């Protein structure tokens, strides 16, 4: 039996601001639906990903900006860094560690993301 992670809630204060941020860096806006006056569900997916994030109203009771350790894997950390900076994101310069190359950024609420290029083992 497969167990697939397909959706992760990211707590935000301003849904439209967060949606604009994530689409600006390349996430696809898959779904935006107001269920009622207490719930709005927005689903966004990074290009090529089998897992999406959701933001909205009534989606999670976690504090906005409390997410740490979200990680995206890319073919080139340097290209990802350049893409983020070109989109106006304050990303860290690429850092090379034994387990890959990384750049880091945060969304407008302070939710923190790592972008990893996997190491090439021969």
PDB file of N, CA, C and O in Angstrom, residues 11-12 61-67 111:
ATOM      1  N   UNK A  11       0.283  28.000   7.393  1.00  0.00           N
ATOM      2  CA  UNK A  11      -0.509  29.057   8.017  1.00  0.00           C
ATOM      3  C   UNK A  11      -0.053  30.454   7.598  1.00  0.00           C
ATOM      4  O   UNK A  11       1.142  30.763   7.649  1.00  0.00           O
ATOM      5  N   UNK A  12      -1.000  31.273   7.168  1.00  0.00           N
ATOM      6  CA  UNK A  12      -0.698  32.636   6.714  1.00  0.00           C
ATOM      7  C   UNK A  12      -1.713  33.621   7.305  1.00  0.00           C
ATOM      8  O   UNK A  12      -2.807  33.236   7.693  1.00  0.00           O
ATOM      9  N   UNK A  61      -5.098  25.755  12.417  1.00  0.00           N
ATOM     10  CA  UNK A  61      -5.044  26.658  13.565  1.00  0.00           C
ATOM     11  C   UNK A  61      -3.600  26.929  13.994  1.00  0.00           C
ATOM     12  O   UNK A  61      -3.352  27.548  15.020  1.00  0.00           O
ATOM     13  N   UNK A  62      -2.627  26.486  13.200  1.00  0.00           N
ATOM     14  CA  UNK A  62      -1.224  26.787  13.471  1.00  0.00           C
ATOM     15  C   UNK A  62      -0.985  28.287  13.308  1.00  0.00           C
ATOM     16  O   UNK A  62      -1.673  28.955  12.521  1.00  0.00           O
ATOM     17  N   UNK A  63      -0.017  28.809  14.029  1.00  0.00           N
ATOM     18  CA  UNK A  63       0.292  30.235  13.960  1.00  0.00           C
ATOM     19  C   UNK A  63       0.959  30.587  12.631  1.00  0.00           C
ATOM     20  O   UNK A  63       1.867  29.880  12.188  1.00  0.00           O
ATOM     21  N   UNK A  64       0.517  31.668  11.983  1.00  0.00           N
ATOM     22  CA  UNK A  64       1.184  32.109  10.757  1.00  0.00           C
ATOM     23  C   UNK A  64       2.677  32.321  11.012  1.00  0.00           C
ATOM     24  O   UNK A  64       3.076  32.869  12.033  1.00  0.00           O
ATOM     25  N   UNK A  65       3.485  31.814  10.094  1.00  0.00           N
ATOM     26  CA  UNK A  65       4.931  31.940  10.207  1.00  0.00           C
ATOM     27  C   UNK A  65       5.592  30.859  11.033  1.00  0.00           C
ATOM     28  O   UNK A  65       6.801  30.876  11.219  1.00  0.00           O
ATOM     29  N   UNK A  66       4.836  29.896  11.517  1.00  0.00           N
ATOM     30  CA  UNK A  66       5.387  28.870  12.413  1.00  0.00           C
ATOM     31  C   UNK A  66       5.993  27.666  11.696  1.00  0.00           C
ATOM     32  O   UNK A  66       6.630  26.836  12.331  1.00  0.00           O
ATOM     33  N   UNK A  67       5.816  27.573  10.393  1.00  0.00           N
ATOM     34  CA  UNK A  67       6.326  26.406   9.671  1.00  0.00           C
ATOM     35  C   UNK A  67       7.833  26.541   9.461  1.00  0.00           C
ATOM     36  O   UNK A  67       8.326  27.561   8.992  1.00  0.00           O
ATOM     37  N   UNK A 111       7.179  31.768   7.222  1.00  0.00           N
ATOM     38  CA  UNK A 111       7.295  30.315   7.063  1.00  0.00           C
ATOM     39  C   UNK A 111       8.577  30.047   6.280  1.00  0.00           C
ATOM     40  O   UNK A 111       8.810  30.658   5.235  1.00  0.00           O
TER      41      UNK A 111
END
